[in-house]
Amino acid sequence: MLRPRITPCLLVHEGGLVKTVGFKDPKYVGDPINAVKIFNEKEADELVVLDIDATRNGVEPDYKLIQDLAAECRMPLAYGGGVRTPEQAKRIIELGVEKVCISSTAVEDPTCIRRIADAVGGQSVVVVLDVRKKTGLFSSGYELCTHNATKAHKLDPIAFARECQAQGAGEIVLNSVDRDGVMKGYDLDLAKQMRAALRIPMSVLGGAGSLADIEALIKACGVIGAAAGSLFVFKGQYRAVLINYPQPAQKDALFAAALPR
């Protein structure tokens, strides 16, 4: 029986592990390799690592870091940041990574999804959609953005997700800019709309502050991926840095409460 995935998402900035709020003000929280070791011990379902510098700075993926992460990681690993070509994606997969995440490249040229999928297999291509609510007196709905939310695009996120699916993406990650680091719950309305529009696997990122938030997401959307950053690197109201992850019994109870029997 398929089960939801609970996935830590780690952000890398200038070689260190950081956490942001609203995609801004990265706070250093530790060493990425040490974090991977701890999540190994805690038997995380999978791990997503995103380099938030590479695309914005127009540089290649950090292949040395990717190699070190893949060598240490004992769970499925997805990596994103600076990936623009099938050749880059293939090199990353050959280093031992299971999935390659793309974002701005897909928004700028959706046909690249098909080319990368042809190179590494559609199951290994994840499109991360950074979404935020439109601002302005007469604005409503959501918009896509890239480059750490510094560049907005006049694209409907739901329609674009369908296009990514048609181009051969194996998974969509819906990442809420507005809820990044806030720890007050996922955007369930948006998540339900996105889930209803897709046939491929989907994960939701941005807003989780407790296991109850993950339970609410699964109740709303069914068997999907529940990703989180702050929840798994901070502890308590003062946001002390502490790598954590639910124990197997906690996950079993959460799934039993969230999924229909």
PDB file of C-alpha atoms in Angstrom:
ATOM      1  CA  MET A   1       0.000   0.000   0.000  1.00  0.00           C
ATOM      2  CA  LEU A   2       1.319   3.424  -0.927  1.00  0.00           C
ATOM      3  CA  ARG A   3       2.049   5.716   1.978  1.00  0.00           C
ATOM      4  CA  PRO A   4       2.631   9.459   2.088  1.00  0.00           C
ATOM      5  CA  ARG A   5       6.248  10.564   2.194  1.00  0.00           C
ATOM      6  CA  ILE A   6       7.550  12.874   4.905  1.00  0.00           C
ATOM      7  CA  THR A   7      10.526  14.678   3.447  1.00  0.00           C
ATOM      8  CA  PRO A   8      13.047  17.053   5.006  1.00  0.00           C
ATOM      9  CA  CYS A   9      14.079  19.832   2.620  1.00  0.00           C
ATOM     10  CA  LEU A  10      17.518  21.336   3.201  1.00  0.00           C
ATOM     11  CA  LEU A  11      18.646  24.648   1.748  1.00  0.00           C
ATOM     12  CA  VAL A  12      22.313  25.213   0.957  1.00  0.00           C
ATOM     13  CA  HIS A  13      23.746  28.739   0.830  1.00  0.00           C
ATOM     14  CA  GLU A  14      27.470  29.434   0.481  1.00  0.00           C
ATOM     15  CA  GLY A  15      28.193  25.808   1.346  1.00  0.00           C
ATOM     16  CA  GLY A  16      26.256  25.806   4.610  1.00  0.00           C
ATOM     17  CA  LEU A  17      22.831  24.623   5.647  1.00  0.00           C
ATOM     18  CA  VAL A  18      20.441  27.568   6.089  1.00  0.00           C
ATOM     19  CA  LYS A  19      16.779  28.312   6.699  1.00  0.00           C
ATOM     20  CA  THR A  20      14.867  31.244   5.274  1.00  0.00           C
ATOM     21  CA  VAL A  21      11.605  33.051   5.967  1.00  0.00           C
ATOM     22  CA  GLY A  22       9.743  34.095   2.853  1.00  0.00           C
ATOM     23  CA  PHE A  23      12.834  33.139   0.837  1.00  0.00           C
ATOM     24  CA  LYS A  24      14.793  35.899   2.605  1.00  0.00           C
ATOM     25  CA  ASP A  25      17.410  36.318   5.357  1.00  0.00           C
ATOM     26  CA  PRO A  26      19.066  32.887   5.306  1.00  0.00           C
ATOM     27  CA  LYS A  27      20.020  31.791   8.824  1.00  0.00           C
ATOM     28  CA  TYR A  28      22.926  29.361   9.180  1.00  0.00           C
ATOM     29  CA  VAL A  29      21.817  26.193  10.939  1.00  0.00           C
ATOM     30  CA  GLY A  30      24.700  23.768  10.385  1.00  0.00           C
ATOM     31  CA  ASP A  31      26.654  21.549   8.040  1.00  0.00           C
ATOM     32  CA  PRO A  32      24.711  19.742   5.280  1.00  0.00           C
ATOM     33  CA  ILE A  33      26.698  16.508   5.586  1.00  0.00           C
ATOM     34  CA  ASN A  34      26.130  16.321   9.349  1.00  0.00           C
ATOM     35  CA  ALA A  35      22.418  16.887   8.772  1.00  0.00           C
ATOM     36  CA  VAL A  36      22.340  14.013   6.275  1.00  0.00           C
ATOM     37  CA  LYS A  37      24.002  11.722   8.830  1.00  0.00           C
ATOM     38  CA  ILE A  38      21.342  12.555  11.408  1.00  0.00           C
ATOM     39  CA  PHE A  39      18.482  12.001   8.962  1.00  0.00           C
ATOM     40  CA  ASN A  40      20.068   8.650   8.075  1.00  0.00           C
ATOM     41  CA  GLU A  41      19.866   7.642  11.731  1.00  0.00           C
ATOM     42  CA  LYS A  42      16.270   8.810  11.933  1.00  0.00           C
ATOM     43  CA  GLU A  43      15.363   6.859   8.781  1.00  0.00           C
ATOM     44  CA  ALA A  44      13.814   9.721   6.841  1.00  0.00           C
ATOM     45  CA  ASP A  45      11.718   8.675   3.843  1.00  0.00           C
ATOM     46  CA  GLU A  46      13.742  10.779   1.428  1.00  0.00           C
ATOM     47  CA  LEU A  47      15.723  14.008   1.363  1.00  0.00           C
ATOM     48  CA  VAL A  48      15.606  17.105  -0.830  1.00  0.00           C
ATOM     49  CA  VAL A  49      18.639  19.412  -1.023  1.00  0.00           C
ATOM     50  CA  LEU A  50      18.302  22.732  -2.847  1.00  0.00           C
ATOM     51  CA  ASP A  51      21.258  25.027  -3.563  1.00  0.00           C
ATOM     52  CA  ILE A  52      19.649  28.483  -3.430  1.00  0.00           C
ATOM     53  CA  ASP A  53      22.732  30.242  -4.852  1.00  0.00           C
ATOM     54  CA  ALA A  54      23.419  28.383  -8.096  1.00  0.00           C
ATOM     55  CA  THR A  55      20.575  29.571 -10.332  1.00  0.00           C
ATOM     56  CA  ARG A  56      20.560  33.118  -9.011  1.00  0.00           C
ATOM     57  CA  ASN A  57      24.329  33.399  -9.535  1.00  0.00           C
ATOM     58  CA  GLY A  58      24.258  31.618 -12.884  1.00  0.00           C
ATOM     59  CA  VAL A  59      26.767  28.946 -11.873  1.00  0.00           C
ATOM     60  CA  GLU A  60      27.049  25.192 -12.365  1.00  0.00           C
ATOM     61  CA  PRO A  61      25.752  22.752  -9.750  1.00  0.00           C
ATOM     62  CA  ASP A  62      28.294  22.040  -7.002  1.00  0.00           C
ATOM     63  CA  TYR A  63      29.219  18.537  -8.105  1.00  0.00           C
ATOM     64  CA  LYS A  64      31.658  17.975  -5.238  1.00  0.00           C
ATOM     65  CA  LEU A  65      28.954  18.734  -2.687  1.00  0.00           C
ATOM     66  CA  ILE A  66      26.488  16.557  -4.579  1.00  0.00           C
ATOM     67  CA  GLN A  67      28.975  13.677  -4.617  1.00  0.00           C
ATOM     68  CA  ASP A  68      29.599  14.029  -0.870  1.00  0.00           C
ATOM     69  CA  LEU A  69      25.873  14.162  -0.110  1.00  0.00           C
ATOM     70  CA  ALA A  70      25.081  11.138  -2.264  1.00  0.00           C
ATOM     71  CA  ALA A  71      27.922   9.121  -0.742  1.00  0.00           C
ATOM     72  CA  GLU A  72      26.633   9.804   2.762  1.00  0.00           C
ATOM     73  CA  CYS A  73      22.896   9.561   2.107  1.00  0.00           C
ATOM     74  CA  ARG A  74      21.162   6.225   2.822  1.00  0.00           C
ATOM     75  CA  MET A  75      17.748   7.369   1.610  1.00  0.00           C
ATOM     76  CA  PRO A  76      16.485   8.565  -1.783  1.00  0.00           C
ATOM     77  CA  LEU A  77      18.046  11.956  -2.521  1.00  0.00           C
ATOM     78  CA  ALA A  78      16.757  14.767  -4.732  1.00  0.00           C
ATOM     79  CA  TYR A  79      19.003  17.685  -5.642  1.00  0.00           C
ATOM     80  CA  GLY A  80      18.250  21.024  -7.234  1.00  0.00           C
ATOM     81  CA  GLY A  81      20.127  24.202  -8.012  1.00  0.00           C
ATOM     82  CA  GLY A  82      21.709  25.387 -11.246  1.00  0.00           C
ATOM     83  CA  VAL A  83      20.467  22.472 -13.359  1.00  0.00           C
ATOM     84  CA  ARG A  84      19.802  23.682 -16.899  1.00  0.00           C
ATOM     85  CA  THR A  85      20.786  20.908 -19.304  1.00  0.00           C
ATOM     86  CA  PRO A  86      20.282  17.157 -19.777  1.00  0.00           C
ATOM     87  CA  GLU A  87      24.035  16.715 -19.490  1.00  0.00           C
ATOM     88  CA  GLN A  88      24.095  18.312 -16.037  1.00  0.00           C
ATOM     89  CA  ALA A  89      21.147  16.219 -14.914  1.00  0.00           C
ATOM     90  CA  LYS A  90      22.756  13.017 -16.156  1.00  0.00           C
ATOM     91  CA  ARG A  91      26.001  13.823 -14.350  1.00  0.00           C
ATOM     92  CA  ILE A  92      24.096  14.396 -11.097  1.00  0.00           C
ATOM     93  CA  ILE A  93      22.209  11.106 -11.427  1.00  0.00           C
ATOM     94  CA  GLU A  94      25.488   9.306 -12.126  1.00  0.00           C
ATOM     95  CA  LEU A  95      26.816  10.640  -8.809  1.00  0.00           C
ATOM     96  CA  GLY A  96      24.147   8.627  -6.992  1.00  0.00           C
ATOM     97  CA  VAL A  97      21.233  11.074  -6.762  1.00  0.00           C
ATOM     98  CA  GLU A  98      17.763   9.635  -7.450  1.00  0.00           C
ATOM     99  CA  LYS A  99      15.979  12.813  -8.588  1.00  0.00           C
ATOM    100  CA  VAL A 100      16.983  16.114 -10.158  1.00  0.00           C
ATOM    101  CA  CYS A 101      14.957  19.217  -9.301  1.00  0.00           C
ATOM    102  CA  ILE A 102      14.500  22.037 -11.788  1.00  0.00           C
ATOM    103  CA  SER A 103      12.593  25.300 -11.439  1.00  0.00           C
ATOM    104  CA  SER A 104      13.577  28.413 -13.382  1.00  0.00           C
ATOM    105  CA  THR A 105      14.783  26.313 -16.323  1.00  0.00           C
ATOM    106  CA  ALA A 106      11.349  24.715 -16.618  1.00  0.00           C
ATOM    107  CA  VAL A 107       9.541  28.046 -16.359  1.00  0.00           C
ATOM    108  CA  GLU A 108      11.725  29.660 -19.011  1.00  0.00           C
ATOM    109  CA  ASP A 109      11.533  26.696 -21.409  1.00  0.00           C
ATOM    110  CA  PRO A 110       9.090  23.889 -20.526  1.00  0.00           C
ATOM    111  CA  THR A 111      10.402  21.741 -23.380  1.00  0.00           C
ATOM    112  CA  CYS A 112      13.611  21.255 -21.397  1.00  0.00           C
ATOM    113  CA  ILE A 113      11.609  18.952 -19.098  1.00  0.00           C
ATOM    114  CA  ARG A 114      11.172  16.486 -21.954  1.00  0.00           C
ATOM    115  CA  ARG A 115      14.844  16.657 -22.914  1.00  0.00           C
ATOM    116  CA  ILE A 116      15.987  16.060 -19.343  1.00  0.00           C
ATOM    117  CA  ALA A 117      13.413  13.275 -18.894  1.00  0.00           C
ATOM    118  CA  ASP A 118      14.714  11.592 -22.053  1.00  0.00           C
ATOM    119  CA  ALA A 119      18.234  11.728 -20.592  1.00  0.00           C
ATOM    120  CA  VAL A 120      17.581  10.452 -17.056  1.00  0.00           C
ATOM    121  CA  GLY A 121      14.017   9.080 -17.048  1.00  0.00           C
ATOM    122  CA  GLY A 122      10.856  10.954 -16.214  1.00  0.00           C
ATOM    123  CA  GLN A 123      10.680   9.418 -12.725  1.00  0.00           C
ATOM    124  CA  SER A 124      13.889  11.301 -11.899  1.00  0.00           C
ATOM    125  CA  VAL A 125      12.669  14.759 -12.951  1.00  0.00           C
ATOM    126  CA  VAL A 126      11.070  16.954 -10.288  1.00  0.00           C
ATOM    127  CA  VAL A 127       9.735  20.408 -11.144  1.00  0.00           C
ATOM    128  CA  VAL A 128       9.677  22.764  -8.145  1.00  0.00           C
ATOM    129  CA  LEU A 129       7.048  25.478  -8.497  1.00  0.00           C
ATOM    130  CA  ASP A 130       7.636  28.470  -6.220  1.00  0.00           C
ATOM    131  CA  VAL A 131       4.193  30.042  -5.828  1.00  0.00           C
ATOM    132  CA  ARG A 132       2.990  33.142  -4.021  1.00  0.00           C
ATOM    133  CA  LYS A 133      -0.239  35.084  -3.782  1.00  0.00           C
ATOM    134  CA  LYS A 134      -0.541  38.012  -6.138  1.00  0.00           C
ATOM    135  CA  THR A 135      -0.289  41.417  -4.485  1.00  0.00           C
ATOM    136  CA  GLY A 136      -2.062  44.639  -5.323  1.00  0.00           C
ATOM    137  CA  LEU A 137      -5.474  46.180  -4.718  1.00  0.00           C
ATOM    138  CA  PHE A 138      -7.176  44.405  -7.621  1.00  0.00           C
ATOM    139  CA  SER A 139      -5.041  41.270  -7.673  1.00  0.00           C
ATOM    140  CA  SER A 140      -6.195  37.788  -6.729  1.00  0.00           C
ATOM    141  CA  GLY A 141      -4.965  34.262  -7.185  1.00  0.00           C
ATOM    142  CA  TYR A 142      -1.398  33.019  -7.367  1.00  0.00           C
ATOM    143  CA  GLU A 143       1.680  33.555  -9.513  1.00  0.00           C
ATOM    144  CA  LEU A 144       4.842  31.622 -10.249  1.00  0.00           C
ATOM    145  CA  CYS A 145       8.207  33.083  -9.364  1.00  0.00           C
ATOM    146  CA  THR A 146      11.845  32.053  -9.738  1.00  0.00           C
ATOM    147  CA  HIS A 147      15.349  33.110  -8.683  1.00  0.00           C
ATOM    148  CA  ASN A 148      14.562  32.953  -4.946  1.00  0.00           C
ATOM    149  CA  ALA A 149      11.231  34.738  -5.520  1.00  0.00           C
ATOM    150  CA  THR A 150      12.902  37.812  -7.021  1.00  0.00           C
ATOM    151  CA  LYS A 151      11.411  37.262 -10.486  1.00  0.00           C
ATOM    152  CA  ALA A 152       7.665  36.930 -11.098  1.00  0.00           C
ATOM    153  CA  HIS A 153       6.086  35.227 -14.113  1.00  0.00           C
ATOM    154  CA  LYS A 154       2.604  35.736 -15.543  1.00  0.00           C
ATOM    155  CA  LEU A 155       1.798  32.042 -15.444  1.00  0.00           C
ATOM    156  CA  ASP A 156      -1.033  30.277 -13.678  1.00  0.00           C
ATOM    157  CA  PRO A 157       0.585  27.695 -11.366  1.00  0.00           C
ATOM    158  CA  ILE A 158      -2.110  25.060 -11.901  1.00  0.00           C
ATOM    159  CA  ALA A 159      -2.050  25.328 -15.691  1.00  0.00           C
ATOM    160  CA  PHE A 160       1.741  25.339 -15.728  1.00  0.00           C
ATOM    161  CA  ALA A 161       1.883  22.239 -13.516  1.00  0.00           C
ATOM    162  CA  ARG A 162      -0.296  20.455 -16.076  1.00  0.00           C
ATOM    163  CA  GLU A 163       2.129  21.507 -18.808  1.00  0.00           C
ATOM    164  CA  CYS A 164       5.057  20.139 -16.794  1.00  0.00           C
ATOM    165  CA  GLN A 165       3.189  16.866 -16.456  1.00  0.00           C
ATOM    166  CA  ALA A 166       2.556  16.758 -20.215  1.00  0.00           C
ATOM    167  CA  GLN A 167       6.248  17.419 -20.870  1.00  0.00           C
ATOM    168  CA  GLY A 168       7.231  14.331 -18.870  1.00  0.00           C
ATOM    169  CA  ALA A 169       7.912  15.533 -15.317  1.00  0.00           C
ATOM    170  CA  GLY A 170       7.763  12.720 -12.785  1.00  0.00           C
ATOM    171  CA  GLU A 171       6.804  14.862  -9.797  1.00  0.00           C
ATOM    172  CA  ILE A 172       5.716  18.379  -8.873  1.00  0.00           C
ATOM    173  CA  VAL A 173       6.828  20.110  -5.689  1.00  0.00           C
ATOM    174  CA  LEU A 174       4.469  22.933  -4.758  1.00  0.00           C
ATOM    175  CA  ASN A 175       6.495  25.404  -2.700  1.00  0.00           C
ATOM    176  CA  SER A 176       4.680  28.292  -0.988  1.00  0.00           C
ATOM    177  CA  VAL A 177       6.792  31.447  -0.841  1.00  0.00           C
ATOM    178  CA  ASP A 178       4.357  33.161   1.515  1.00  0.00           C
ATOM    179  CA  ARG A 179       4.495  30.334   4.050  1.00  0.00           C
ATOM    180  CA  ASP A 180       8.222  29.593   3.840  1.00  0.00           C
ATOM    181  CA  GLY A 181       9.628  29.449   7.379  1.00  0.00           C
ATOM    182  CA  VAL A 182       6.426  30.732   9.003  1.00  0.00           C
ATOM    183  CA  MET A 183       5.484  27.344  10.525  1.00  0.00           C
ATOM    184  CA  LYS A 184       1.738  28.068  10.655  1.00  0.00           C
ATOM    185  CA  GLY A 185       0.453  25.386   8.310  1.00  0.00           C
ATOM    186  CA  TYR A 186       0.402  24.579   4.608  1.00  0.00           C
ATOM    187  CA  ASP A 187      -1.737  26.416   2.057  1.00  0.00           C
ATOM    188  CA  LEU A 188      -4.334  23.648   1.916  1.00  0.00           C
ATOM    189  CA  ASP A 189      -6.623  25.351  -0.606  1.00  0.00           C
ATOM    190  CA  LEU A 190      -3.822  25.674  -3.131  1.00  0.00           C
ATOM    191  CA  ALA A 191      -2.591  22.155  -2.394  1.00  0.00           C
ATOM    192  CA  LYS A 192      -6.047  20.668  -3.035  1.00  0.00           C
ATOM    193  CA  GLN A 193      -6.393  22.555  -6.327  1.00  0.00           C
ATOM    194  CA  MET A 194      -2.981  21.342  -7.471  1.00  0.00           C
ATOM    195  CA  ARG A 195      -3.618  17.742  -6.421  1.00  0.00           C
ATOM    196  CA  ALA A 196      -6.904  17.662  -8.334  1.00  0.00           C
ATOM    197  CA  ALA A 197      -5.151  18.860 -11.501  1.00  0.00           C
ATOM    198  CA  LEU A 198      -2.355  16.247 -11.559  1.00  0.00           C
ATOM    199  CA  ARG A 199      -1.934  12.543 -12.187  1.00  0.00           C
ATOM    200  CA  ILE A 200       1.747  12.409 -11.234  1.00  0.00           C
ATOM    201  CA  PRO A 201       3.148  12.391  -7.666  1.00  0.00           C
ATOM    202  CA  MET A 202       3.163  15.698  -5.838  1.00  0.00           C
ATOM    203  CA  SER A 203       4.817  17.093  -2.728  1.00  0.00           C
ATOM    204  CA  VAL A 204       3.949  20.242  -0.814  1.00  0.00           C
ATOM    205  CA  LEU A 205       6.514  22.468   0.872  1.00  0.00           C
ATOM    206  CA  GLY A 206       6.177  25.619   2.941  1.00  0.00           C
ATOM    207  CA  GLY A 207       4.415  26.203   6.236  1.00  0.00           C
ATOM    208  CA  ALA A 208       4.659  23.029   8.318  1.00  0.00           C
ATOM    209  CA  GLY A 209       5.119  23.812  12.000  1.00  0.00           C
ATOM    210  CA  SER A 210       3.968  20.540  13.550  1.00  0.00           C
ATOM    211  CA  LEU A 211       3.028  16.966  12.738  1.00  0.00           C
ATOM    212  CA  ALA A 212      -0.589  18.128  12.978  1.00  0.00           C
ATOM    213  CA  ASP A 213       0.045  20.316   9.929  1.00  0.00           C
ATOM    214  CA  ILE A 214       1.305  17.285   8.019  1.00  0.00           C
ATOM    215  CA  GLU A 215      -1.761  15.316   9.118  1.00  0.00           C
ATOM    216  CA  ALA A 216      -4.023  18.124   7.871  1.00  0.00           C
ATOM    217  CA  LEU A 217      -2.254  18.135   4.493  1.00  0.00           C
ATOM    218  CA  ILE A 218      -2.640  14.382   4.035  1.00  0.00           C
ATOM    219  CA  LYS A 219      -6.294  14.530   5.078  1.00  0.00           C
ATOM    220  CA  ALA A 220      -6.847  17.206   2.437  1.00  0.00           C
ATOM    221  CA  CYS A 221      -4.844  15.663  -0.406  1.00  0.00           C
ATOM    222  CA  GLY A 222      -4.378  11.944   0.263  1.00  0.00           C
ATOM    223  CA  VAL A 223      -1.177  10.060  -0.494  1.00  0.00           C
ATOM    224  CA  ILE A 224       1.305  12.789  -1.402  1.00  0.00           C
ATOM    225  CA  GLY A 225       4.640  14.052  -0.143  1.00  0.00           C
ATOM    226  CA  ALA A 226       4.700  16.342   2.875  1.00  0.00           C
ATOM    227  CA  ALA A 227       7.962  18.281   2.782  1.00  0.00           C
ATOM    228  CA  ALA A 228       9.264  20.660   5.416  1.00  0.00           C
ATOM    229  CA  GLY A 229      12.362  22.627   6.320  1.00  0.00           C
ATOM    230  CA  SER A 230      11.945  24.555   9.562  1.00  0.00           C
ATOM    231  CA  LEU A 231       9.963  21.763  11.225  1.00  0.00           C
ATOM    232  CA  PHE A 232      12.917  19.402  10.931  1.00  0.00           C
ATOM    233  CA  VAL A 233      15.749  21.795  11.839  1.00  0.00           C
ATOM    234  CA  PHE A 234      14.185  23.881  14.626  1.00  0.00           C
ATOM    235  CA  LYS A 235      12.684  22.952  17.979  1.00  0.00           C
ATOM    236  CA  GLY A 236      10.369  25.000  20.191  1.00  0.00           C
ATOM    237  CA  GLN A 237       9.056  28.542  20.082  1.00  0.00           C
ATOM    238  CA  TYR A 238      12.556  30.023  20.205  1.00  0.00           C
ATOM    239  CA  ARG A 239      13.578  28.048  17.099  1.00  0.00           C
ATOM    240  CA  ALA A 240      16.605  26.380  18.639  1.00  0.00           C
ATOM    241  CA  VAL A 241      18.534  24.443  16.009  1.00  0.00           C
ATOM    242  CA  LEU A 242      17.861  20.730  16.469  1.00  0.00           C
ATOM    243  CA  ILE A 243      17.641  18.212  13.638  1.00  0.00           C
ATOM    244  CA  ASN A 244      14.547  16.078  14.239  1.00  0.00           C
ATOM    245  CA  TYR A 245      12.180  13.729  12.430  1.00  0.00           C
ATOM    246  CA  PRO A 246       9.115  11.715  13.505  1.00  0.00           C
ATOM    247  CA  GLN A 247       9.661   8.227  14.853  1.00  0.00           C
ATOM    248  CA  PRO A 248       8.088   5.268  13.000  1.00  0.00           C
ATOM    249  CA  ALA A 249       5.291   4.949  15.570  1.00  0.00           C
ATOM    250  CA  GLN A 250       4.493   8.651  15.203  1.00  0.00           C
ATOM    251  CA  LYS A 251       4.293   8.299  11.441  1.00  0.00           C
ATOM    252  CA  ASP A 252       2.049   5.249  11.696  1.00  0.00           C
ATOM    253  CA  ALA A 253      -0.330   7.095  14.025  1.00  0.00           C
ATOM    254  CA  LEU A 254      -0.313  10.161  11.788  1.00  0.00           C
ATOM    255  CA  PHE A 255      -1.168   8.142   8.668  1.00  0.00           C
ATOM    256  CA  ALA A 256      -3.855   6.173  10.488  1.00  0.00           C
ATOM    257  CA  ALA A 257      -5.519   9.406  11.579  1.00  0.00           C
ATOM    258  CA  ALA A 258      -5.167  11.134   8.214  1.00  0.00           C
ATOM    259  CA  LEU A 259      -6.121   8.462   5.665  1.00  0.00           C
ATOM    260  CA  PRO A 260      -9.550   6.889   5.243  1.00  0.00           C
ATOM    261  CA  ARG A 261      -9.803   3.227   6.184  1.00  0.00           C
TER     262      ARG A 261
END
